[in-house]
Tab-separated table of C-alpha atoms in Angstrom:
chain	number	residue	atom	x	y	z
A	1	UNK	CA	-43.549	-34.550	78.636
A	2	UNK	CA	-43.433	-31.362	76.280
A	3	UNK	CA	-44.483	-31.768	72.386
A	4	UNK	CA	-42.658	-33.337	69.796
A	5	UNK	CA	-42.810	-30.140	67.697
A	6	UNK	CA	-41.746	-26.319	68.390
A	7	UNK	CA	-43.355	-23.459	67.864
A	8	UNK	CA	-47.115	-25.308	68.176
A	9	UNK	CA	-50.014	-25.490	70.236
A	10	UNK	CA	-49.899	-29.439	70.311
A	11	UNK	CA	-50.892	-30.591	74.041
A	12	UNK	CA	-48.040	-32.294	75.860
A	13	UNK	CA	-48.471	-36.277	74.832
A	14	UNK	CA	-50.292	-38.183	77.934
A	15	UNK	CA	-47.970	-39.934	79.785
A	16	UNK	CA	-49.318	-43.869	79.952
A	17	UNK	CA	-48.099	-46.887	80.728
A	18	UNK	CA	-44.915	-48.335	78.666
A	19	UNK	CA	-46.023	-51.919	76.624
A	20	UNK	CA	-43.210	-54.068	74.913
A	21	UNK	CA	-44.432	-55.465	71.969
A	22	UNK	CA	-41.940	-57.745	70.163
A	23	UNK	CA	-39.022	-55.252	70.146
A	24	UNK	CA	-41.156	-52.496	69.903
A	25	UNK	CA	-42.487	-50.126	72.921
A	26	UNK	CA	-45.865	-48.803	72.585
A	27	UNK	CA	-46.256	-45.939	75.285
A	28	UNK	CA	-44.250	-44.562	77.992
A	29	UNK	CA	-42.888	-41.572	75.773
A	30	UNK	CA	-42.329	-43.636	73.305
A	31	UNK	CA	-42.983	-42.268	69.400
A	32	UNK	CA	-46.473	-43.228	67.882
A	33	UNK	CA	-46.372	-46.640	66.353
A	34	UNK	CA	-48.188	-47.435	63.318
A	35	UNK	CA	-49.905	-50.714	62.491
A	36	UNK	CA	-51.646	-52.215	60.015
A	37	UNK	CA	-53.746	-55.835	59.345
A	38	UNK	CA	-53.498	-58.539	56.881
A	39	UNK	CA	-56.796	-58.883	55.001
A	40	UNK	CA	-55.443	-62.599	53.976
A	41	UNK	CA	-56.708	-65.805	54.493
A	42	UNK	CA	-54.459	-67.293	57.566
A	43	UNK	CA	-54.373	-70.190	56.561
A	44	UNK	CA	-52.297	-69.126	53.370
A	45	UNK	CA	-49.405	-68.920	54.670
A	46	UNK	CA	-47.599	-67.750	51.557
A	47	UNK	CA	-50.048	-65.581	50.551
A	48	UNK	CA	-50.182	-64.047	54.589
A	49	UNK	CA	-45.986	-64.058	55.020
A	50	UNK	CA	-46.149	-61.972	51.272
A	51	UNK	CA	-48.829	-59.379	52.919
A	52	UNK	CA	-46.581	-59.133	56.090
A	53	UNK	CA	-43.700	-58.343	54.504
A	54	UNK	CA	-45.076	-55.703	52.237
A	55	UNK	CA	-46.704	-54.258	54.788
A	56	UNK	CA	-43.136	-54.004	57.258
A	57	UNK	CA	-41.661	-52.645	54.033
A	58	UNK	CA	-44.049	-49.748	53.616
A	59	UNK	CA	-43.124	-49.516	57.573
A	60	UNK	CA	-46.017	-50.798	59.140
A	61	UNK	CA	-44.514	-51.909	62.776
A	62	UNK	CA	-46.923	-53.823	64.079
A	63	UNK	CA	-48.963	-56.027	61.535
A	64	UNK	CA	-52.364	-57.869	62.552
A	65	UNK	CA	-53.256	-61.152	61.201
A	66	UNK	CA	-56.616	-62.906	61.925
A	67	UNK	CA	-56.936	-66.063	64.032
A	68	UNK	CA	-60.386	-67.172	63.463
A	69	UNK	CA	-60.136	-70.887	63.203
A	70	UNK	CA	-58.034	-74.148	64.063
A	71	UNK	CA	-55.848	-74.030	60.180
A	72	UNK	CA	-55.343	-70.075	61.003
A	73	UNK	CA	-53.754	-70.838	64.732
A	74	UNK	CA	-51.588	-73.456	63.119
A	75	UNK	CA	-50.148	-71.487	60.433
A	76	UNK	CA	-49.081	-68.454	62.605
A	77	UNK	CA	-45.660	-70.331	63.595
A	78	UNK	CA	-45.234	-71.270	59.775
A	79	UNK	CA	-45.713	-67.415	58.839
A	80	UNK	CA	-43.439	-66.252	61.905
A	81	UNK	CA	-40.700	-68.990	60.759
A	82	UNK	CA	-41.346	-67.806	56.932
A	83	UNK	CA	-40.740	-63.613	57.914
A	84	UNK	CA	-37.947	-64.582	59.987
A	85	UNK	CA	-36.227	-65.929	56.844
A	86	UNK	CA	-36.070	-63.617	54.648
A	87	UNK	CA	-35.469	-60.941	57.819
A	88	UNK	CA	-39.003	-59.650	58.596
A	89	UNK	CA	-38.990	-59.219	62.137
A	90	UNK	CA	-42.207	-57.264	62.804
A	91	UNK	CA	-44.013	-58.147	65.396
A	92	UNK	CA	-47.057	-60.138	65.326
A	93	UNK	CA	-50.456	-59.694	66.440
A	94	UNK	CA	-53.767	-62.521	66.814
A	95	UNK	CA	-56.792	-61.267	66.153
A	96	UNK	CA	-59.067	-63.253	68.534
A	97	UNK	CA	-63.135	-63.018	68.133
A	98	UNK	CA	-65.939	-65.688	70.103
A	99	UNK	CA	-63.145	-68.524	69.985
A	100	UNK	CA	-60.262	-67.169	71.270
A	101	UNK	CA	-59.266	-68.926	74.318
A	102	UNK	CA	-59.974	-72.443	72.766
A	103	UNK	CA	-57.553	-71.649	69.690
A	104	UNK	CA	-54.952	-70.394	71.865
A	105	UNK	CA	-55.040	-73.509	74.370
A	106	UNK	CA	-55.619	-76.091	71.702
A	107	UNK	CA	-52.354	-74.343	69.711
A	108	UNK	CA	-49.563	-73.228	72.309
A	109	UNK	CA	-47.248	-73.039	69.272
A	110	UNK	CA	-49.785	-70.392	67.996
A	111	UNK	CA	-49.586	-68.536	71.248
A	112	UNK	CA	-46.022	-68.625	71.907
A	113	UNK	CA	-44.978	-67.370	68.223
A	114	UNK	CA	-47.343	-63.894	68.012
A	115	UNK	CA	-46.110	-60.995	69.798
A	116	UNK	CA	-49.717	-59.834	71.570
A	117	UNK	CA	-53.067	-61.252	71.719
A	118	UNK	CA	-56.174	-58.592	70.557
A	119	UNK	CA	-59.262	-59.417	72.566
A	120	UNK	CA	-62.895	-58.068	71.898
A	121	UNK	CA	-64.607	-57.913	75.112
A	122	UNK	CA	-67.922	-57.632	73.529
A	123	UNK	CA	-67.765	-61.203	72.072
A	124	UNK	CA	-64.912	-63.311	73.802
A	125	UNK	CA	-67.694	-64.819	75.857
A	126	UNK	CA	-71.604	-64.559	76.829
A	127	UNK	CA	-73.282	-64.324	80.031
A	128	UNK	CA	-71.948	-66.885	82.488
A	129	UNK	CA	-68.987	-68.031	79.961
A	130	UNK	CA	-67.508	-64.338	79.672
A	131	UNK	CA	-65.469	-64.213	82.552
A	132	UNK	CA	-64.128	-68.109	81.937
A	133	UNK	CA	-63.231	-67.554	78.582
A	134	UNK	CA	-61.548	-64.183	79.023
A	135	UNK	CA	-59.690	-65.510	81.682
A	136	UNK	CA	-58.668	-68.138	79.945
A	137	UNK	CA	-56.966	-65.904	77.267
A	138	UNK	CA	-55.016	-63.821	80.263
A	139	UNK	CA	-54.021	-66.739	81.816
A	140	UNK	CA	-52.316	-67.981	78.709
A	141	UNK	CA	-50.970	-64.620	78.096
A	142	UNK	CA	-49.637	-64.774	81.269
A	143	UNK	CA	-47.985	-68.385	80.775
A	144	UNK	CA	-46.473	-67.059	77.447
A	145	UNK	CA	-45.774	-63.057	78.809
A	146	UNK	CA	-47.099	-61.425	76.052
A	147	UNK	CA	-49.050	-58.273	76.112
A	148	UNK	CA	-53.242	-58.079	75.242
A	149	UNK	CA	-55.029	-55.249	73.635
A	150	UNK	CA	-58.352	-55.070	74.437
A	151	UNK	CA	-59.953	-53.547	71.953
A	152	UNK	CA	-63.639	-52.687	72.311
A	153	UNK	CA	-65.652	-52.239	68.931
A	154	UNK	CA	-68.886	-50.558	69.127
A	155	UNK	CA	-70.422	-52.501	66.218
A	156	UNK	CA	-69.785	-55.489	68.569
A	157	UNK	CA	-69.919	-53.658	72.094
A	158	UNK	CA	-71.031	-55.928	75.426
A	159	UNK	CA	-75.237	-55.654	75.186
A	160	UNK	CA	-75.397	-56.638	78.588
A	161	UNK	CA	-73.214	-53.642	79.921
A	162	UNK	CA	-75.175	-51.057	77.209
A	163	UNK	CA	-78.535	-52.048	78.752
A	164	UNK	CA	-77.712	-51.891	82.161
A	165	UNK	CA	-76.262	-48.482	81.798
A	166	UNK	CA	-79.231	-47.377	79.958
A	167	UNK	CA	-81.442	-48.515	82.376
A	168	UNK	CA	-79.606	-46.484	84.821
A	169	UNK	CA	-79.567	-43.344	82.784
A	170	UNK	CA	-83.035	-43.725	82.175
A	171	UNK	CA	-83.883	-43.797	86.256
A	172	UNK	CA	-81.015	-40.092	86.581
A	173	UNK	CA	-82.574	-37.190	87.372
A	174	UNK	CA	-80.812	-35.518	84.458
A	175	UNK	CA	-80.130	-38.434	82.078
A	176	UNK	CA	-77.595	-38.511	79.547
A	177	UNK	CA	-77.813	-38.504	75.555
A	178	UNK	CA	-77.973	-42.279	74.472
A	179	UNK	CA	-75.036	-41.354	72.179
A	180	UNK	CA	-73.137	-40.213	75.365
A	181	UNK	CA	-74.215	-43.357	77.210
A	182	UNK	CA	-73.039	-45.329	74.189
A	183	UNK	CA	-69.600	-43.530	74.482
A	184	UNK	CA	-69.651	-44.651	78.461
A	185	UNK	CA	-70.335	-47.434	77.999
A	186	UNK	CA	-67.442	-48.099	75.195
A	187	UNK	CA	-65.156	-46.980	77.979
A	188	UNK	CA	-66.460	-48.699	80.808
A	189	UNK	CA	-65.875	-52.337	78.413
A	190	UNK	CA	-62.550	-51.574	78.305
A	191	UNK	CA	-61.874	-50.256	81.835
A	192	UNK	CA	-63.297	-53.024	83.332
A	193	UNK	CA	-61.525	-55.817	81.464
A	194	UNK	CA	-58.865	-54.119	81.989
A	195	UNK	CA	-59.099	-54.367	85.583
A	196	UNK	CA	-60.321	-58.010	85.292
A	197	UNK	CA	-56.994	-58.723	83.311
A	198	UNK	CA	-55.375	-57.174	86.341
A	199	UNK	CA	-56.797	-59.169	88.938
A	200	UNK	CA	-55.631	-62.405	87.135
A	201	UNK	CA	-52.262	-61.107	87.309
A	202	UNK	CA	-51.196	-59.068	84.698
A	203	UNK	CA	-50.016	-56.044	84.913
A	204	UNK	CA	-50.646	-52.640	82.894
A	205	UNK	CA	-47.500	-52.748	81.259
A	206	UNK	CA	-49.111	-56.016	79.734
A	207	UNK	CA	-52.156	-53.859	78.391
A	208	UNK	CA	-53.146	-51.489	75.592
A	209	UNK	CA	-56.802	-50.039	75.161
A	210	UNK	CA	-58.755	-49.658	71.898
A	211	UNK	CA	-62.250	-48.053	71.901
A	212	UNK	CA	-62.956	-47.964	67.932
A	213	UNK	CA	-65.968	-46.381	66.522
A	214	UNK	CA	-67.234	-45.194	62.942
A	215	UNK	CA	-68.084	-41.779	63.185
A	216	UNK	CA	-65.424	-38.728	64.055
A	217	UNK	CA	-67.076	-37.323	67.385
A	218	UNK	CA	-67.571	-40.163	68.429
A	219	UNK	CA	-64.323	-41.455	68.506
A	220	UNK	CA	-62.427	-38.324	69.868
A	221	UNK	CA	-65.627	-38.243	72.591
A	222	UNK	CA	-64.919	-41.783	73.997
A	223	UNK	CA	-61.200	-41.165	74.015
A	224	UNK	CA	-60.912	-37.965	75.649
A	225	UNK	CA	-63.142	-39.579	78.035
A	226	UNK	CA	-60.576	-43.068	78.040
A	227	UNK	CA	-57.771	-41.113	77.947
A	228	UNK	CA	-59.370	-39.069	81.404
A	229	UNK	CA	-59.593	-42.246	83.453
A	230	UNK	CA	-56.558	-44.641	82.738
A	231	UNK	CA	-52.960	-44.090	82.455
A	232	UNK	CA	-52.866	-47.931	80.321
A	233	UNK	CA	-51.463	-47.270	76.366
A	234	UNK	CA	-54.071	-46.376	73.517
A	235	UNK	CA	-54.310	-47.743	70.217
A	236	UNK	CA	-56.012	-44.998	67.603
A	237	UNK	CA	-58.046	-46.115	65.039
A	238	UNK	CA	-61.794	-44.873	62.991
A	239	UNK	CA	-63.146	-48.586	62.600
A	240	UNK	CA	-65.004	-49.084	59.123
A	241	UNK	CA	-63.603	-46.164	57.888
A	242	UNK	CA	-64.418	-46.063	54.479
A	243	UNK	CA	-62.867	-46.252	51.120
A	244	UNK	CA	-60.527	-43.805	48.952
A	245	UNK	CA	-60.510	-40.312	50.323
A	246	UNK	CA	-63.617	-40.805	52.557
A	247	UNK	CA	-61.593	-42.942	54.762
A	248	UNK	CA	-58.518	-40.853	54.308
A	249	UNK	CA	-60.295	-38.072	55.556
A	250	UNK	CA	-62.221	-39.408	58.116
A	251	UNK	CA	-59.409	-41.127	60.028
A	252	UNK	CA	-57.156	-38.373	59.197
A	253	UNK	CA	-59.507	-35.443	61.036
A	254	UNK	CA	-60.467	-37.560	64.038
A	255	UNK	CA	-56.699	-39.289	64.785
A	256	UNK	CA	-55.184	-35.831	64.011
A	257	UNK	CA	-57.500	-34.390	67.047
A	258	UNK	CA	-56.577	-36.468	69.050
A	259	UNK	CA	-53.251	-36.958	68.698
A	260	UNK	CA	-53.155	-32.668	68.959
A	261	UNK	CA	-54.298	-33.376	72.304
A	262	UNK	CA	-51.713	-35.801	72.835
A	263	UNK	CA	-53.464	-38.932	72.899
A	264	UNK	CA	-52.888	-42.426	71.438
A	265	UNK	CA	-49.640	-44.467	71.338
A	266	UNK	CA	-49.940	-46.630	68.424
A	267	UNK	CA	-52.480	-45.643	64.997
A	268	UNK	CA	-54.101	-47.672	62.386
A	269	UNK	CA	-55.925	-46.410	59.440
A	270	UNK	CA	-58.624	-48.709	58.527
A	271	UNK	CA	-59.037	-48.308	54.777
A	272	UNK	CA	-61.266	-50.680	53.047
A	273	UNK	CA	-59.065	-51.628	49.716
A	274	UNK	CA	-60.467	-51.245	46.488
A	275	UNK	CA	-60.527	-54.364	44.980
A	276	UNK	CA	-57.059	-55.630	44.381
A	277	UNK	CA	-55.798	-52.820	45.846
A	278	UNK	CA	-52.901	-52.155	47.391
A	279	UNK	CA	-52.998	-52.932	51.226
A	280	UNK	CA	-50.044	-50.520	52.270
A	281	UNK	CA	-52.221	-47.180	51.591
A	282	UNK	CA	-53.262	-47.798	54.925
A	283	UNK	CA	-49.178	-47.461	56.017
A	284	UNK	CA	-48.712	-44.543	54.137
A	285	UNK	CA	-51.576	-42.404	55.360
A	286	UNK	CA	-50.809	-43.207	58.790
A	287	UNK	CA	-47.162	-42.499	58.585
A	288	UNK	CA	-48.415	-39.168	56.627
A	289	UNK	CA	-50.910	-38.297	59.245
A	290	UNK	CA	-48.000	-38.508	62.093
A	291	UNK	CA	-45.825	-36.486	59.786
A	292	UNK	CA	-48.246	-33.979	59.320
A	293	UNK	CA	-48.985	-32.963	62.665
A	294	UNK	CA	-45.014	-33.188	63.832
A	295	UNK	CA	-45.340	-36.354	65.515
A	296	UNK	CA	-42.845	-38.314	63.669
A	297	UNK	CA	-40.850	-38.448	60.279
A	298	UNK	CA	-40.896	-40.608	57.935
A	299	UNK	CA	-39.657	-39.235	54.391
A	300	UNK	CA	-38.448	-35.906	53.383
A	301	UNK	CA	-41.750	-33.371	52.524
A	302	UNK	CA	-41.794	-32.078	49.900
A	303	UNK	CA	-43.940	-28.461	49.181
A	304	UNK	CA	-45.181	-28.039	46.117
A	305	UNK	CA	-47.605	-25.495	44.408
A	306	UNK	CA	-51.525	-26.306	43.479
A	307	UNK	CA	-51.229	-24.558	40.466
A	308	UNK	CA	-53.336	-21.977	38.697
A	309	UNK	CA	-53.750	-19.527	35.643
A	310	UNK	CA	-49.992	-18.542	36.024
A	311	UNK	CA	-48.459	-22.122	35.450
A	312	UNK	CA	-50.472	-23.399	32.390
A	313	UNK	CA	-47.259	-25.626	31.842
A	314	UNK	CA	-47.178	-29.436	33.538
A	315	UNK	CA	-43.522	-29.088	33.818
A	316	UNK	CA	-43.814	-27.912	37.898
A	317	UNK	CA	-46.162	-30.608	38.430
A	318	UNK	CA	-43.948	-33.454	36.358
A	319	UNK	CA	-40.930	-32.617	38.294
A	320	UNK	CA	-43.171	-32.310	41.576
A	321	UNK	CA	-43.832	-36.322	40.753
A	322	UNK	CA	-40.876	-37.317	39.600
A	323	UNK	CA	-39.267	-35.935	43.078
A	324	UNK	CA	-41.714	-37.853	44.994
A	325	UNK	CA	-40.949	-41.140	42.991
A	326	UNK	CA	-37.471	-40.830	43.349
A	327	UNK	CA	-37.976	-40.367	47.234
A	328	UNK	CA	-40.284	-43.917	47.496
A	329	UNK	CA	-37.517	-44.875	45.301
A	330	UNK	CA	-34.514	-43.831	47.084
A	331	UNK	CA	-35.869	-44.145	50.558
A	332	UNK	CA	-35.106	-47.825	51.452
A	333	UNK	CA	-31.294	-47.038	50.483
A	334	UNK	CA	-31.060	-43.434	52.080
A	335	UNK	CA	-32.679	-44.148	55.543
A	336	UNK	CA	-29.902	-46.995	55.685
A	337	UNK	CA	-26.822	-44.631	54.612
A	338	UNK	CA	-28.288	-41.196	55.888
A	339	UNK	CA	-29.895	-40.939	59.089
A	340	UNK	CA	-31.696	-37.955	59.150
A	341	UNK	CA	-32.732	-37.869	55.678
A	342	UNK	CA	-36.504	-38.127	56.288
A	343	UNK	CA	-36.080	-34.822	58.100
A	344	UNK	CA	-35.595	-33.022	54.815
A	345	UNK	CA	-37.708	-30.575	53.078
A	346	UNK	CA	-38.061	-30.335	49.476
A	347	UNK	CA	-39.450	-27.510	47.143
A	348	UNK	CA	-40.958	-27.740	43.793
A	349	UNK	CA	-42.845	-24.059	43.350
A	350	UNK	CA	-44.307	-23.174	40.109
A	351	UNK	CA	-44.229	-19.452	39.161
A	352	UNK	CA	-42.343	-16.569	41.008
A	353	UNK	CA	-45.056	-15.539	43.352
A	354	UNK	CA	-44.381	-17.890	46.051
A	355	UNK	CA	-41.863	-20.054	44.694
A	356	UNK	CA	-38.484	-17.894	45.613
A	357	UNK	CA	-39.601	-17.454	49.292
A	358	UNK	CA	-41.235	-21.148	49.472
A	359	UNK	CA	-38.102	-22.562	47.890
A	360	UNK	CA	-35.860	-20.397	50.932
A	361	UNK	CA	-37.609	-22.137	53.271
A	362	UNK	CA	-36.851	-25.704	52.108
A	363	UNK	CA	-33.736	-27.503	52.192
A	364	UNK	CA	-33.484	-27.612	48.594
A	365	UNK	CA	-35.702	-25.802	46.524
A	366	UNK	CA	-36.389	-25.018	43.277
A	367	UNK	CA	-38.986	-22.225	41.668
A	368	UNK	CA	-39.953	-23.055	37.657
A	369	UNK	CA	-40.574	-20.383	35.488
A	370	UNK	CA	-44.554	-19.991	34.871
A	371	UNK	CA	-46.318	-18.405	31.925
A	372	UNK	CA	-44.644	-15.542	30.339
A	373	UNK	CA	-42.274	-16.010	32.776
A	374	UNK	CA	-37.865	-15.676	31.748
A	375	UNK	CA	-36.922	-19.468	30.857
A	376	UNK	CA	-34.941	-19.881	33.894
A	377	UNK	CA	-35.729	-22.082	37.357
A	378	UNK	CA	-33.150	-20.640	40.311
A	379	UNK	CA	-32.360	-23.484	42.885
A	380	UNK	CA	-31.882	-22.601	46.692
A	381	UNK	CA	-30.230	-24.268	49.231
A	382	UNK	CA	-29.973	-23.602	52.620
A	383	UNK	CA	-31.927	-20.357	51.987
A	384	UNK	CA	-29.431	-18.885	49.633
A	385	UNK	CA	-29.775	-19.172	45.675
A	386	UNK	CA	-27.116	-21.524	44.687
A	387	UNK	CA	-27.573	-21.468	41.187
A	388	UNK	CA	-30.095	-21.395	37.971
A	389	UNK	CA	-31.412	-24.131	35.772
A	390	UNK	CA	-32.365	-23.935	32.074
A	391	UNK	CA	-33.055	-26.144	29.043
A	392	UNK	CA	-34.348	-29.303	28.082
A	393	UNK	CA	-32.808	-31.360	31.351
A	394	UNK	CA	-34.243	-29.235	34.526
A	395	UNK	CA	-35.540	-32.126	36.218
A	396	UNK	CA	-32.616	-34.367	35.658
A	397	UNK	CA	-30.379	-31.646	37.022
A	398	UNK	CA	-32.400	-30.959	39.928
A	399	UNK	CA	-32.653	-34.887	40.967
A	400	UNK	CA	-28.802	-34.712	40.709
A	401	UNK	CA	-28.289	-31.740	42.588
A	402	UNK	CA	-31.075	-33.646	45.388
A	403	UNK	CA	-28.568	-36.579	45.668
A	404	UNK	CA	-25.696	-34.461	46.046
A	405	UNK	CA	-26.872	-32.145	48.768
A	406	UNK	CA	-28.152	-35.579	50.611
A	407	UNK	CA	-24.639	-36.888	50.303
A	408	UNK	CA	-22.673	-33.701	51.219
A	409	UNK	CA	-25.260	-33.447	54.205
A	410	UNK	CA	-25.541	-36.599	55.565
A	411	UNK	CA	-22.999	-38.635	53.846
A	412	UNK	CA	-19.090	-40.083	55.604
A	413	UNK	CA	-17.639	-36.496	55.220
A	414	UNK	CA	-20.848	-34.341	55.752
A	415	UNK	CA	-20.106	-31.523	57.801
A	416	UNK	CA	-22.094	-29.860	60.182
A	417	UNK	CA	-25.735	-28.816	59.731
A	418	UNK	CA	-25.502	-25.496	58.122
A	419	UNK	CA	-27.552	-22.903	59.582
A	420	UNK	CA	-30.725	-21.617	57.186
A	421	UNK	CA	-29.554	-17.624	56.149
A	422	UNK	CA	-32.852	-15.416	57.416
């Protein structure tokens, strides 16, 4: 399948298995989906169906909740009812660790109302119970047809399997790193559930893969090597993370490798919140990471100058807020009246080196004057100067003259694209 984006070196996206989840398709072609998790109590149900439905605003489209115990199986039908009444319609997804397949046979109800099971291979069972227990949670996926992710963790990764493939490396004539043993055997966990999940009857449009890890190589190692063998779906995600820009980064570098090489089908970005922080950062930056790399769009981008000894005034940097406000703003109404809107690109330059030519390229641009600079901010549109802004009321002018190009654009009597001049 070719790239998403022109004019790139992106890899073609790996063509793997198609999953329905809910109402939404994870693989097969299908765009990158982004997910998030609840870090609520299950058991509140008010305070869960509130997390949910922030998260699906921000535009999480798959959203996570933990099922850890008998109160948090027997809520999930309460907090699918609750979403369904005020219109939240994301799909569901358990979170099953060491108990799984006893909460979902002791709570059908729970089973039938999520929209995919997550297993951990590395703790849904030990020794002689593994295979039982796993089974168990196929065989009710299978009675209630809904997909599994099986989603190995390293910080909770199937001993048995990592000794016994050490032992072996250990006995090669030209062993392996015990990083790149750790790596095979990530993959092997999931491969071979996979295959057990098979067996039992499902089939791989049933299945999506996870093989999450902490560190960067590590993660793009064990998926290249995932993606290699299997044509099943891929979830993305840098497990543990980190907080504030550590985690930002971190899943941003090693996601945005990987999905240049055109792997992984759905994405989450594993933030730990600062406390009473605000859960749908982890939304954004996923939805920003797919945007950046010309995967997917989300809101209109808009380019705006860093700065220096040549704009000493805050006015390009007020205006370069106030148009992203009035985007998160404006966004719920415009992607509901103007399809295509998110496609746009904004300018907000600072001084005349750059700004002109920056502002040419955008959509709608505009290029404030910087010090010692002529009082004047000229606005482009479509790559021609359309006008020039002055006084006290720049910004309000230029968030009216933003609304009215979306409108002519995109609005009942738009016309046709217009062509950017050269």
């Amino acid at each position: 399948m070719p790239s998403t984006t022109t004019g790139t070196t992106m890899s073609p996206r790996r063509m793997s298995t198609p999953v329905i989840v809910g109402a939404v398709q994870v693989g097969g072609g299908a765009p990158c989906v982004v997910q998030s998790m609840t870090n609520t109590d299950t058991a509140d149900i008010k305070g869960t169906v509130e997390q949910v439905a922030a998260l699906a605003r921000a535009g999480s489209e798959l959203v996570r909740i933990t099922v850890d115990r008998d109160e948090a199986a027997k809520a999930v039908p309460h907090i699918r009812d609750a979403l369904a009444k005020r219109g939240v319609t994301v799909p569901l997804i358990g979170d099953f660790h060491y108990i799984g397949h006893t909460l979902l046979t002791e709570n059908p109800a729970c089973a039938e109302a999520l929209d995919k099971y997550r297993i951990n291979p590395g703790n849904v069972g030990f020794k002689a119970k593994r295979d039982t227990q796993f089974s168990q949670i196929i065989e009710t996926a299978l009675r209630h047809d809904k997909p599994v992710r099986i989603g190995v963790n390293w910080g909770s990764l199937d001993q048995e399997l990592l000794t016994h493939l050490m032992d072996e490396n250990a006995k090669s004539l030209a062993p392996l790193s015990a990083r790149a043993v750790m790596h095979e055997a990530m993959v092997q966990s999931g491969l071979l559930s996979a295959a057990r999940a098979q067996e039992l009857g499902m089939g791989a449009d049933k299945i999506i893969i996870s093989a999450k890890v902490s560190a960067v190589q590590d993660l793009v190692s064990s998926y290249k090597l995932l993606a290699a063998r299997c044509t099943y779906a891929l979830h993305l995600g840098l497990t543990e993370a980190g907080m504030g820009s550590k985690g930002i980064v971190a899943s941003s570098v090693g996601m945005g490798i990987l999905l240049q090489a055109g792997i992984g089908d759905t994405i989450r970005v594993s933030l730990t919140p600062e406390p009473r922080g605000d859960r749908t950062l982890e939304v954004k930056v996923a939805q920003e990471i797919l945007q950046t790399i010309g995967l997917r769009s989300f809101v209109p981008v808009v380019a705006a100058c860093p700065g220096c000894g040549r704009t000493t005034s805050t006015t390009f940097q007020e205006l370069a807020r106030d148009v992203q406000n009035m985007i998160a703003d404006r966004m719920p109404e415009w992607k509901t009246r103007y399809p295509g809107v998110e496609q746009l690109n904004f300018a907000v330059m600072g001084c005349i080196v750059n700004g002109p030519g920056e502002s040419k390229h955008a959509d709608i641009g505009i290029s404030l004057p910087g010090t010692g600079e002529s009082p004047a901010a000229p606005v482009f549109i479509d790559g021609k100067k359309a006008m020039t802004l002055r006084g006290p009321n720049i910004t309000t002018d230029f968030k009216a003259l933003v609304e009215d190009y979306i409108e002519n654009r995109f609005g009942a009597g738009a016309k046709l694209e217009p062509a950017k001049a050269e």
